[in-house]
mmCIF file of C-alpha atoms in Angstrom:
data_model
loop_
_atom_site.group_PDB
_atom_site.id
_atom_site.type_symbol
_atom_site.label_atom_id
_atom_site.label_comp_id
_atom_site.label_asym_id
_atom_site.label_seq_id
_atom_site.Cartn_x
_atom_site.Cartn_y
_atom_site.Cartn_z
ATOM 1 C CA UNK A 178 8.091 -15.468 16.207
ATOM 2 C CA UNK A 179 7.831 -12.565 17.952
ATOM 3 C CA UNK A 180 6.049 -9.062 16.755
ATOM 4 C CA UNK A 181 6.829 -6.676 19.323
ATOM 5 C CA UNK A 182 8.117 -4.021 17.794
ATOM 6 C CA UNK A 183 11.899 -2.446 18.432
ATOM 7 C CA UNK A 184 12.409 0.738 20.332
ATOM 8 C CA UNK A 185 13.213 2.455 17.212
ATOM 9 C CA UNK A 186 9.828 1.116 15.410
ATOM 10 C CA UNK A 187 7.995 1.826 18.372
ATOM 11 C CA UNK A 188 9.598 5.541 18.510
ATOM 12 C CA UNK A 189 9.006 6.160 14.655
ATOM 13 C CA UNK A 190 5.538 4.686 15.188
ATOM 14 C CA UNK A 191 4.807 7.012 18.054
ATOM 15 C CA UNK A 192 5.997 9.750 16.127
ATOM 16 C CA UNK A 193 3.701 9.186 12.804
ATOM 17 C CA UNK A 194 0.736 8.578 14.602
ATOM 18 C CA UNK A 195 1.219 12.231 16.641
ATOM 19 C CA UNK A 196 2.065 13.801 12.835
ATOM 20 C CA UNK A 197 -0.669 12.222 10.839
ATOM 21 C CA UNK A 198 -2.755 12.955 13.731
ATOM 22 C CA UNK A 199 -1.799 16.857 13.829
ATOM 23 C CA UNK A 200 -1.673 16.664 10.088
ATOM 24 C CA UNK A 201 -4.298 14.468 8.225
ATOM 25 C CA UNK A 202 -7.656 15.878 9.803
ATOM 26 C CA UNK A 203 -10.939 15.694 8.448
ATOM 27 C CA UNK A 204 -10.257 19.317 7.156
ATOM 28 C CA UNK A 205 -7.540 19.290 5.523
ATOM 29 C CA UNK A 206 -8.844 15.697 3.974
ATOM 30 C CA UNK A 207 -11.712 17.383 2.529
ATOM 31 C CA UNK A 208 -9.919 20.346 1.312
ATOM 32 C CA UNK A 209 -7.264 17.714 -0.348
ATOM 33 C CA UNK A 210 -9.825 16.584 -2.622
ATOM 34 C CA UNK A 211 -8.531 13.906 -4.527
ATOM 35 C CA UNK A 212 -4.373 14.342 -4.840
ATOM 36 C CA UNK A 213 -1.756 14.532 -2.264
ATOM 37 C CA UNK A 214 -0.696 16.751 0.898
ATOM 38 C CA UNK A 215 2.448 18.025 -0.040
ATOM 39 C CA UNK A 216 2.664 19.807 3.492
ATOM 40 C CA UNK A 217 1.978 16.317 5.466
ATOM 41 C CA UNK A 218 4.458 14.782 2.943
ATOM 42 C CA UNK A 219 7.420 17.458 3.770
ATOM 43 C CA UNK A 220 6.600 16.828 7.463
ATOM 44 C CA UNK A 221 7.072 12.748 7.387
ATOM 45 C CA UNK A 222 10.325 13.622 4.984
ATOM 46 C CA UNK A 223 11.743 16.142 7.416
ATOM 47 C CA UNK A 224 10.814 13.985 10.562
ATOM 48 C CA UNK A 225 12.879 11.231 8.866
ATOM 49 C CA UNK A 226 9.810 8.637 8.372
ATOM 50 C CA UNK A 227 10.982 7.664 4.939
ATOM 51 C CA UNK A 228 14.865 7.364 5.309
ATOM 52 C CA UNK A 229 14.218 5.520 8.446
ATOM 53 C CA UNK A 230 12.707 2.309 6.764
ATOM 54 C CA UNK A 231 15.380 0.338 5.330
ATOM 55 C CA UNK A 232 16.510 0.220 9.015
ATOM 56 C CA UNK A 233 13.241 0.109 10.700
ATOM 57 C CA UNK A 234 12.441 -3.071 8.447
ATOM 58 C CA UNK A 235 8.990 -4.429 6.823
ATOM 59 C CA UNK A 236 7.528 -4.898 9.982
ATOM 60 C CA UNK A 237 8.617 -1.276 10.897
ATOM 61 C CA UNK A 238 6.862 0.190 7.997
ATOM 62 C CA UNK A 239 4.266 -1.991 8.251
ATOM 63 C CA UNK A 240 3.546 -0.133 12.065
ATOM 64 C CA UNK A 241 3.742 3.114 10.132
ATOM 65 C CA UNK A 242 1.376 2.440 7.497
ATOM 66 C CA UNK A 243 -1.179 1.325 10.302
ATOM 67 C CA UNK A 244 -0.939 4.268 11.427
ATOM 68 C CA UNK A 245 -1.209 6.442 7.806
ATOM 69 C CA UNK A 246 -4.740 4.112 7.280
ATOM 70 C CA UNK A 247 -6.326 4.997 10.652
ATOM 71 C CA UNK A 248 -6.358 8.728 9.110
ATOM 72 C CA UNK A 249 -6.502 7.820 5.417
ATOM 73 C CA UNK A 250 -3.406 10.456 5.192
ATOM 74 C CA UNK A 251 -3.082 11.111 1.215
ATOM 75 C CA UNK A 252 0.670 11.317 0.733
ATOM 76 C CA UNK A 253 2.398 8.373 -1.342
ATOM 77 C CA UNK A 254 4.426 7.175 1.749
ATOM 78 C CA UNK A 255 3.651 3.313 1.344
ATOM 79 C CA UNK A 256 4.686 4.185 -2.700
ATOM 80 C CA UNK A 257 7.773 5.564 -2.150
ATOM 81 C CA UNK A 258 8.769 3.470 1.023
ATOM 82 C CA UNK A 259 8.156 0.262 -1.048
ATOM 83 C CA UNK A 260 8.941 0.406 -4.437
ATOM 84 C CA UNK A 261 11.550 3.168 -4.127
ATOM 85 C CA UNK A 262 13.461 2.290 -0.474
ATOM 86 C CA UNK A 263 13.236 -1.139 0.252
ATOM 87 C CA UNK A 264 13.539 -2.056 -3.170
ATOM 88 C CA UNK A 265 16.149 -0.202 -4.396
ATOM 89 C CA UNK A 266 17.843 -1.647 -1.308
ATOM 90 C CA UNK A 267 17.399 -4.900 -1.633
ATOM 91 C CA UNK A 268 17.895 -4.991 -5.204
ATOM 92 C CA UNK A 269 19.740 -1.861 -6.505
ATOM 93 C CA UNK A 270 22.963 -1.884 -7.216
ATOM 94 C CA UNK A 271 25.610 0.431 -4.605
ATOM 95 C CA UNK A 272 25.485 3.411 -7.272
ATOM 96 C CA UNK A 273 21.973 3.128 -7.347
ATOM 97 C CA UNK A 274 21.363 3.158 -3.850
ATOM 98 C CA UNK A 275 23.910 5.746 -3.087
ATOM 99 C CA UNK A 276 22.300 7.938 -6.115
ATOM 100 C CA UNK A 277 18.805 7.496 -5.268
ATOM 101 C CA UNK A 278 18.213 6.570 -1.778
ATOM 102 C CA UNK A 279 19.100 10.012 -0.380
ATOM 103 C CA UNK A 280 16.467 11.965 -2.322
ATOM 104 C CA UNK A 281 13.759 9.669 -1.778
ATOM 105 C CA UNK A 282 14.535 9.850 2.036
ATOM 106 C CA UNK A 283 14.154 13.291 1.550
ATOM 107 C CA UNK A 284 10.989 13.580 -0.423
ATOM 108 C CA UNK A 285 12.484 15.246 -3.452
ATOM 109 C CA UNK A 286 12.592 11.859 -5.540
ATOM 110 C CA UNK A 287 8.755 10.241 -4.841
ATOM 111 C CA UNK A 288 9.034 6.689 -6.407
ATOM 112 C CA UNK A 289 5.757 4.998 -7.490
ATOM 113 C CA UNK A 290 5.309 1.220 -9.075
ATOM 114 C CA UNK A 291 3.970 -0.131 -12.104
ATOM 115 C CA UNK A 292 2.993 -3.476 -10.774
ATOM 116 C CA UNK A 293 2.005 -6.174 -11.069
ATOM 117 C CA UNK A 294 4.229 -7.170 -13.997
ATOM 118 C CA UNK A 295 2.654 -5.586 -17.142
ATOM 119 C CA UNK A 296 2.036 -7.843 -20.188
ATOM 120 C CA UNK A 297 1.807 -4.191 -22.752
ATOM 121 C CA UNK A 298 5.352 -3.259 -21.608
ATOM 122 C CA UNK A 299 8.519 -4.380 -23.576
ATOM 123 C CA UNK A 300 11.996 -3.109 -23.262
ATOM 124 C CA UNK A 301 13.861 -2.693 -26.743
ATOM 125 C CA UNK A 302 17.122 -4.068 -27.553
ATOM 126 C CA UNK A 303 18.659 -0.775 -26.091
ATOM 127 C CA UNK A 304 16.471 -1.032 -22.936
ATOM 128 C CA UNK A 305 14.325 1.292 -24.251
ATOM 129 C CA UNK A 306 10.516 0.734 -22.238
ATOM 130 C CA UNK A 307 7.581 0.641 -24.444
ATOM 131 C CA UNK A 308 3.954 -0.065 -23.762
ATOM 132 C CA UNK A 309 1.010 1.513 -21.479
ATOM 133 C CA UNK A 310 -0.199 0.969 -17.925
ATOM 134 C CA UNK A 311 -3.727 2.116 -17.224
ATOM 135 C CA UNK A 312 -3.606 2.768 -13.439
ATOM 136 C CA UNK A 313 -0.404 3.971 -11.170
ATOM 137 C CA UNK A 314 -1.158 4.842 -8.214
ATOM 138 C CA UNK A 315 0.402 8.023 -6.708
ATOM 139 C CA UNK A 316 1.742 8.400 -10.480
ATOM 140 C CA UNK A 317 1.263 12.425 -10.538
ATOM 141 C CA UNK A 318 3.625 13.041 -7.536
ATOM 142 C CA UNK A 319 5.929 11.075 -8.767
ATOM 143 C CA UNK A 320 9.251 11.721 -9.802
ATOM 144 C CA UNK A 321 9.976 7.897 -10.753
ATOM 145 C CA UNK A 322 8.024 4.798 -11.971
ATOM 146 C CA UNK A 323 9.657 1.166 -10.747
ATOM 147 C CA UNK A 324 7.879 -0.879 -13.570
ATOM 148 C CA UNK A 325 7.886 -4.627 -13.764
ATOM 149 C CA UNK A 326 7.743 -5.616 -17.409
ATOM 150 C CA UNK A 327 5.852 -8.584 -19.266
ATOM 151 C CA UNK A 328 8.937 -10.567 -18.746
ATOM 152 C CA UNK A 329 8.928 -9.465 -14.871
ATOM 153 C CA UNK A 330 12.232 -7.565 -15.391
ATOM 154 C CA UNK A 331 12.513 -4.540 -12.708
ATOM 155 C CA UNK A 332 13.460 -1.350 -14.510
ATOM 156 C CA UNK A 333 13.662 2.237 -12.631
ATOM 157 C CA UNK A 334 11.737 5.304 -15.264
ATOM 158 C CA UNK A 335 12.028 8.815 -14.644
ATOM 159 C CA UNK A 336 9.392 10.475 -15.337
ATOM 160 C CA UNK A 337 10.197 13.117 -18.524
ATOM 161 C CA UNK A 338 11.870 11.729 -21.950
ATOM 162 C CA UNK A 339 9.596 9.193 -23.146
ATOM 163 C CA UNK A 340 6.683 8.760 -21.002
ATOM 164 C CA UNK A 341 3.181 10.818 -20.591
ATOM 165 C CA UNK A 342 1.023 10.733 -17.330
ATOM 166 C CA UNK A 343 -2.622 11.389 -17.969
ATOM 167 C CA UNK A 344 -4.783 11.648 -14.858
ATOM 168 C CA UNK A 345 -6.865 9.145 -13.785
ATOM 169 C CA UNK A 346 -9.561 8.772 -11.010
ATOM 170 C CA UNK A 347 -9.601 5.584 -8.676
ATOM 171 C CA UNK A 348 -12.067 4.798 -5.899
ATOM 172 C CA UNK A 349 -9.392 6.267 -3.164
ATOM 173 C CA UNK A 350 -7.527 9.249 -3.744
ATOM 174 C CA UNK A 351 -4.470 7.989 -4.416
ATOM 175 C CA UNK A 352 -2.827 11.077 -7.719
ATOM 176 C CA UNK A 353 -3.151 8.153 -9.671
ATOM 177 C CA UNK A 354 -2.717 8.047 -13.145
ATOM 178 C CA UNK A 355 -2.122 5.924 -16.819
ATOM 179 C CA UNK A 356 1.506 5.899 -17.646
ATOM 180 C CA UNK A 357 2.219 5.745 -21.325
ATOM 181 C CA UNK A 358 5.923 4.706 -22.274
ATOM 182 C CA UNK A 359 7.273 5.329 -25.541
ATOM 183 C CA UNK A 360 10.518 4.477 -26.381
ATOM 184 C CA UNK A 361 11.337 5.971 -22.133
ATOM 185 C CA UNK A 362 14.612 5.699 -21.151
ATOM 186 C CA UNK A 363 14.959 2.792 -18.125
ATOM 187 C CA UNK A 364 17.549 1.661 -16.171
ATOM 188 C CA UNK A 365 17.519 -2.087 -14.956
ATOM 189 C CA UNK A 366 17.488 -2.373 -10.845
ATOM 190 C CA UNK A 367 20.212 -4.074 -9.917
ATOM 191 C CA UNK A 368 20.541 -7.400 -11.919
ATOM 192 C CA UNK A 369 16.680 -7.834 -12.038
ATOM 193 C CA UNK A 370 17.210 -8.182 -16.043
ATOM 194 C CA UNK A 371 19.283 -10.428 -18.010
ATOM 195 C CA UNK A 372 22.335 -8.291 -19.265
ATOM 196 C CA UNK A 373 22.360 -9.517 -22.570
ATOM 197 C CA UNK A 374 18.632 -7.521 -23.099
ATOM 198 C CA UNK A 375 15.205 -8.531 -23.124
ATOM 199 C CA UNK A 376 14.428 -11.945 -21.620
ATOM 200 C CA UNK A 377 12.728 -14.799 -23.585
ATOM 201 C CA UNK A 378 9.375 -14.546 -25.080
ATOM 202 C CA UNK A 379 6.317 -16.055 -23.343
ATOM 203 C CA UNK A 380 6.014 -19.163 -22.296
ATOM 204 C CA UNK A 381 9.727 -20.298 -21.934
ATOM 205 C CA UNK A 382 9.839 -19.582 -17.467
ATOM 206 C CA UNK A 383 10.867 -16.969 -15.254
ATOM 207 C CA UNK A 384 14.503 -15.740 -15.748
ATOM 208 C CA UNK A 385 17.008 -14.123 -13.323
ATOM 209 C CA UNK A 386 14.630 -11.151 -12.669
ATOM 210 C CA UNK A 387 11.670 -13.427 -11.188
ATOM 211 C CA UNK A 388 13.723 -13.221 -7.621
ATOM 212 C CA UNK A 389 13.923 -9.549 -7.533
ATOM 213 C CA UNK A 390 10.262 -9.329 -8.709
ATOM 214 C CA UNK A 391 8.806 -11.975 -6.908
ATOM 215 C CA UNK A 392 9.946 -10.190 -3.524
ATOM 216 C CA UNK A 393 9.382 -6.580 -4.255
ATOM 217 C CA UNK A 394 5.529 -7.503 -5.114
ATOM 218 C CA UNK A 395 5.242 -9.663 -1.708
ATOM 219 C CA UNK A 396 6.788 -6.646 0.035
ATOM 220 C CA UNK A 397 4.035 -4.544 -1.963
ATOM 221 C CA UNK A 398 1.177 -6.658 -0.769
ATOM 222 C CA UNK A 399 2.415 -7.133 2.871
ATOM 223 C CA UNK A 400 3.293 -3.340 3.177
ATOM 224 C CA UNK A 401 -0.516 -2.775 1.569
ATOM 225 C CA UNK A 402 -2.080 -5.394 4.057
ATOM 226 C CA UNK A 403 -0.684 -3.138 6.677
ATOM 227 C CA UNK A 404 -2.249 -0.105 5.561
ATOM 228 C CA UNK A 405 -5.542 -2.495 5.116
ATOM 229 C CA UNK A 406 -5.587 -2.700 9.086
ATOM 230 C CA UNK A 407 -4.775 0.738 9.863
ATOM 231 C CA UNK A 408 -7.708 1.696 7.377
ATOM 232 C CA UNK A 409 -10.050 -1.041 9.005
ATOM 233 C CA UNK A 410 -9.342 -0.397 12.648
ATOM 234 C CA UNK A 411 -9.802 3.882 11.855
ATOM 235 C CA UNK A 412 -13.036 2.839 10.569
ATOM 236 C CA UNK A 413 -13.997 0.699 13.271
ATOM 237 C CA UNK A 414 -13.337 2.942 15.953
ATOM 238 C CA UNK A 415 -15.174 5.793 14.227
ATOM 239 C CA UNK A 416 -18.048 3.199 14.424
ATOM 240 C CA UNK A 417 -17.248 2.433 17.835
ATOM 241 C CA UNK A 418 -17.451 6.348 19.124
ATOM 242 C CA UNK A 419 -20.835 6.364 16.513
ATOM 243 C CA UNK A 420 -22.541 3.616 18.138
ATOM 244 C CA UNK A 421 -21.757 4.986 21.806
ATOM 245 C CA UNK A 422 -23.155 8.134 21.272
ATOM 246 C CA UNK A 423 -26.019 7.414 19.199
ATOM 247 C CA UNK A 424 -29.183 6.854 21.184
ATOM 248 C CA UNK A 425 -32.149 4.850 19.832
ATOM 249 C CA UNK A 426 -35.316 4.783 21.675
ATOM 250 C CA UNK A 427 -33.335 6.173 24.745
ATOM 251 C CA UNK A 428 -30.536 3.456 24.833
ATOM 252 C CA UNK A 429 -27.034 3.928 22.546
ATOM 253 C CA UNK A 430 -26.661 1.709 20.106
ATOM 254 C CA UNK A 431 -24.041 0.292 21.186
ATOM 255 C CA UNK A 432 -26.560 -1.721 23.838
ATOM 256 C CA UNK A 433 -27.513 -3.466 21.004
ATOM 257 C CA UNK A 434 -27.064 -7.045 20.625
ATOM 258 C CA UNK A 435 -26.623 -6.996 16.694
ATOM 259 C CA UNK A 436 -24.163 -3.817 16.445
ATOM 260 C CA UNK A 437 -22.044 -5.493 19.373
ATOM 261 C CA UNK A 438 -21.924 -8.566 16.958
ATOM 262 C CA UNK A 439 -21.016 -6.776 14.174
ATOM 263 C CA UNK A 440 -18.369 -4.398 15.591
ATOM 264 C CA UNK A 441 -16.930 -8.118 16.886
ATOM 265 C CA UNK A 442 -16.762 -8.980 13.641
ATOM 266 C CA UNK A 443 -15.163 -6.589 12.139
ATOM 267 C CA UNK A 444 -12.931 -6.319 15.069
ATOM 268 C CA UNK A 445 -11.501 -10.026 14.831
ATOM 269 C CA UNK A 446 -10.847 -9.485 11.265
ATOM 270 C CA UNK A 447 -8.893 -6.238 11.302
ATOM 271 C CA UNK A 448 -7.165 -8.375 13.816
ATOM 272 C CA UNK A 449 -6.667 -11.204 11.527
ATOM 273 C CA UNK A 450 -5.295 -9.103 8.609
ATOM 274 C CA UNK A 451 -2.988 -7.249 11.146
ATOM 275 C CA UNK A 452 -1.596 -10.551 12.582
ATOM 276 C CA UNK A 453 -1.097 -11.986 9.184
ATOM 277 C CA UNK A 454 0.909 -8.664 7.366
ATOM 278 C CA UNK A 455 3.155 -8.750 10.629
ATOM 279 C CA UNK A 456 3.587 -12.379 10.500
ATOM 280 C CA UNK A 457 5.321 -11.944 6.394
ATOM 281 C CA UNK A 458 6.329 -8.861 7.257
ATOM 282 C CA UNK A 459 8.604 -10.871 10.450
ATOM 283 C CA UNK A 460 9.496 -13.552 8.265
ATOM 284 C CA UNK A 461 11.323 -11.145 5.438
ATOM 285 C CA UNK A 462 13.178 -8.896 7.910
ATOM 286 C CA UNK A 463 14.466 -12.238 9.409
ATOM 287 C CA UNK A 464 15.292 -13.729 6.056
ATOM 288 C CA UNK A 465 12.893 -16.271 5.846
ATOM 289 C CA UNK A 466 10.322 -17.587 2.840
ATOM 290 C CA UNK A 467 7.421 -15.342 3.188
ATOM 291 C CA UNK A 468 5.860 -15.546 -0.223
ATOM 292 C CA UNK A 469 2.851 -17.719 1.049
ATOM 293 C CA UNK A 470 2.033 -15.406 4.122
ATOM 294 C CA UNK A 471 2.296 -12.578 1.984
ATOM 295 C CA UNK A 472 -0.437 -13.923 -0.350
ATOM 296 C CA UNK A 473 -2.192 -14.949 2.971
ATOM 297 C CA UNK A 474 -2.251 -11.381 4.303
ATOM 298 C CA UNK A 475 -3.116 -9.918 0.724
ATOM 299 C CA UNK A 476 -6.172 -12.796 0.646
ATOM 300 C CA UNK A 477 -7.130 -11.003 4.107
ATOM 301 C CA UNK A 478 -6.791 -7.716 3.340
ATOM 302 C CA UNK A 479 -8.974 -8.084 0.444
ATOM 303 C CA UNK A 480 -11.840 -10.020 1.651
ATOM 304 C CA UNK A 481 -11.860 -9.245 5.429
ATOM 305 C CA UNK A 482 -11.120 -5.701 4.400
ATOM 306 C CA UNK A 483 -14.096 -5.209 2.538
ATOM 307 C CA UNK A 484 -16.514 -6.640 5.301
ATOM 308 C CA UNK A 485 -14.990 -4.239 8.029
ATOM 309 C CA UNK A 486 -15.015 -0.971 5.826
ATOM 310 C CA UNK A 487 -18.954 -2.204 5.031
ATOM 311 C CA UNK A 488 -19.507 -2.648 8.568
ATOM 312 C CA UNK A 489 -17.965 0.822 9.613
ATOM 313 C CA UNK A 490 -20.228 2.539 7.148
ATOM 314 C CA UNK A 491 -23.515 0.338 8.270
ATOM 315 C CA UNK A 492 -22.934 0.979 11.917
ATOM 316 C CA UNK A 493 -22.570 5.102 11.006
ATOM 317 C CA UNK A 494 -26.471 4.207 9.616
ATOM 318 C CA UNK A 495 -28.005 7.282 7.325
ATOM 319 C CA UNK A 496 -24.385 9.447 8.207
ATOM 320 C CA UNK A 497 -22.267 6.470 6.247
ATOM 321 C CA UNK A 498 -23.978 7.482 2.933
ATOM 322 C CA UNK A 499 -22.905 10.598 3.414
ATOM 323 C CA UNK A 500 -20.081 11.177 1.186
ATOM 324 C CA UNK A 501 -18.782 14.276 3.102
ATOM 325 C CA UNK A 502 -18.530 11.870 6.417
ATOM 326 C CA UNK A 503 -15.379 10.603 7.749
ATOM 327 C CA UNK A 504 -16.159 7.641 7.917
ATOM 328 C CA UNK A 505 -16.556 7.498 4.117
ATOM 329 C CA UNK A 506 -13.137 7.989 3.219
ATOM 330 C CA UNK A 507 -12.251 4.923 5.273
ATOM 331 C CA UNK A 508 -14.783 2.672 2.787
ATOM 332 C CA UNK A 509 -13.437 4.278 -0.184
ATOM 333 C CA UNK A 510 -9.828 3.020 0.772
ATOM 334 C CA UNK A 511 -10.819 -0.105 1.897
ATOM 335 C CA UNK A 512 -12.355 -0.726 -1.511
ATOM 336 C CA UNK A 513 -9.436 0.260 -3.476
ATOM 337 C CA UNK A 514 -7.066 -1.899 -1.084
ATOM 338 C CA UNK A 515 -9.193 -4.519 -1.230
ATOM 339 C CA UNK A 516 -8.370 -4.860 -5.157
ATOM 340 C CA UNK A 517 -4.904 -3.869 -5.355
ATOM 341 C CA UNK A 518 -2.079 -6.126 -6.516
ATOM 342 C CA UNK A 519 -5.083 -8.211 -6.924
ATOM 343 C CA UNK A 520 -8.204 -9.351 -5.533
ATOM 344 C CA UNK A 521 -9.143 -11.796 -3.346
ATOM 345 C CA UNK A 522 -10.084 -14.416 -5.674
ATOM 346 C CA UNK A 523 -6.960 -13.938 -7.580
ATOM 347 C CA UNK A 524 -5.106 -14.081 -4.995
ATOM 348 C CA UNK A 525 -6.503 -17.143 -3.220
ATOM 349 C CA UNK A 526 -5.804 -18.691 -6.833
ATOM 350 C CA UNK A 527 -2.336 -17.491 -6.515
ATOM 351 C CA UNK A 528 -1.575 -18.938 -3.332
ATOM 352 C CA UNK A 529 -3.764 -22.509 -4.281
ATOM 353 C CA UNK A 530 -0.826 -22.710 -7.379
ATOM 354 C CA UNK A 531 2.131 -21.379 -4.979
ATOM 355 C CA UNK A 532 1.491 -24.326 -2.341
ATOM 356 C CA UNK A 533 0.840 -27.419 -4.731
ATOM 357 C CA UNK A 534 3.689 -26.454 -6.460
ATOM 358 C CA UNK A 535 5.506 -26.737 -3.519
ATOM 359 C CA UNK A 536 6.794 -23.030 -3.015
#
């Protein structure tokens, strides 16, 4: 096992952090408001960040979304990246990949996912997609939907003919909004459906889909666990520069014996979700079974993520309840990651089943 990145993840990686750095200040954050940057998101585009990551691997987006939490950076990169270019290909067929993967490399296609699988959407004998999904995230910049059905068939939506986007408000920032699918044209990804239509009602097991869903929502929670850390360790060291500068009857705060413990704290488990999303993220770039660690990393991101982005704000004292602080944007995220693609408990559940069922 080893975690060092390549030269060309540790270029890429180098050259996010100096563009999200230039790019996604406190500034232009707050003058964001709650959608997107389109001007950060031409700049990753033209700098080849997103056509680079079926090469660079999990593990090399992974390094990249670190790097997009540490700034909180609102552009639909892990979207896109996930359920758009390593899924389409893994699992697309060569038409779709040839079709697709160009303009989402480019920015011009922006591909969001309707996951987990939804139990309110059904595909029609002519593979038709009906049904609703309350939250998307990144669903108003995007030009596609990857939505996992209630039968956990893949199946790529464009956004137009058939579906409505009504704008809805999450903890983070993230354009998100409730798709509504009526009668939308879909395509399936790759063979992630059965060809002779809709797959078996409930209760009769997974068909040939569950392997093509089953690995695009592990890649979905590593990649997320990734951000997690980025967002935890931004926080942290905004805490960090707080607490040094702060004085308190004379001394920093730092000096003291109770913010040292619980900057260590929160340190060790930023560490411990960033060791675990590299650890699934190694194990699918090398072909190996990675469904456990990715639960593992999701379990981490969740629960460890919400103590650190806690901590941050703590540490910051009166300033962290300010809602125009830096610092604030960094618990907001963590709170929304720490729910997404499901929460700790559910996950831990998840994983419980996974092992005594042997997987």
């Amino acid at each position: 096992m080893d975690f060092t990145p390549t030269e060309p993840q540790a270029e890429a990686r180098g050259l996010a952090a100096r563009i999200f750095a230039d790019l996604a200040t406190h500034e232009r954050l707050r003058a964001t408001g709650t959608g997107s940057d389109p001007e950060l998101w031409k700049a990753l585009t033209a700098a080849g960040l997103v056509a680079a990551v079926p090469g660079l691997g999990l593990l090399g987006l992974v390094l990249l979304l670190e790097e997009q939490g540490r700034s909180t950076a609102q552009v639909p990169y892990a979207a896109s990246c996930v359920y758009g270019q390593l899924a389409i290909t893994a699992h697309g067929t060569a038409e779709q990949r040839e079709r697709l993967l160009p303009g989402i490399g480019e920015g011009t296609l922006v591909v969001t996912g309707a996951f987990p699988a939804q139990p309110a959407v059904r595909p029609s004998a002519r593979g038709r997609l009906s049904g609703a999904v309350p939250v998307v995230p990144w669903l108003r910049d995007a030009t596609h939907v990857l939505v996992a059905d209630a039968e956990r068939g893949l199946w790529l939506v464009a956004l137009g003919e058939g579906t409505g986007v009504e704008e809805t408000e999450l903890t983070a920032p993230w354009s998100a909004g409730r798709l509504t699918l009526h009668e939308a044209p879909a395509e399936p990804l790759g063979h992630s459906v059965s060809p002779s239509g809709p797959g078996p009602g409930p209760g009769h097991g997974p068909g040939p889909e569950a392997g093509a869903y089953a690995d695009v929502l592990a890649t979905a929670r590593t990649a997320f666990a990734g951000l997690q850390a980025g967002v935890c360790a931004g926080s942290l060291a905004r805490a960090v520069a707080h607490t040094n500068t702060r004085e308190q009857f004379g001394r920093p705060l730092a000096t003291r014996q109770a913010v040292q413990l619980r900057a260590a704290d929160a340190h060790m488990d930023t560490e411990a979700i960033r060791v675990t999303a590299y650890e699934a993220a190694w194990r699918r770039d090398a072909g190996l079974p990675y469904a456990t660690h990715a639960l593992t990393a999701a379990w981490w991101a969740s629960e460890a993520g919400q103590r650190v982005v806690h901590t941050g704000q703590h540490l910051h004292g009166g300033a962290g309840a300010d809602v125009e602080h830096p610092v604030h944007r960094h618990f907001l995220w963590g709170r929304q990651l720490d729910a997404y693609l499901g929460s700790g408990g559910e996950v831990l559940q998840e994983l419980g089943e996974l092992i005594a069922s042997g997987g």
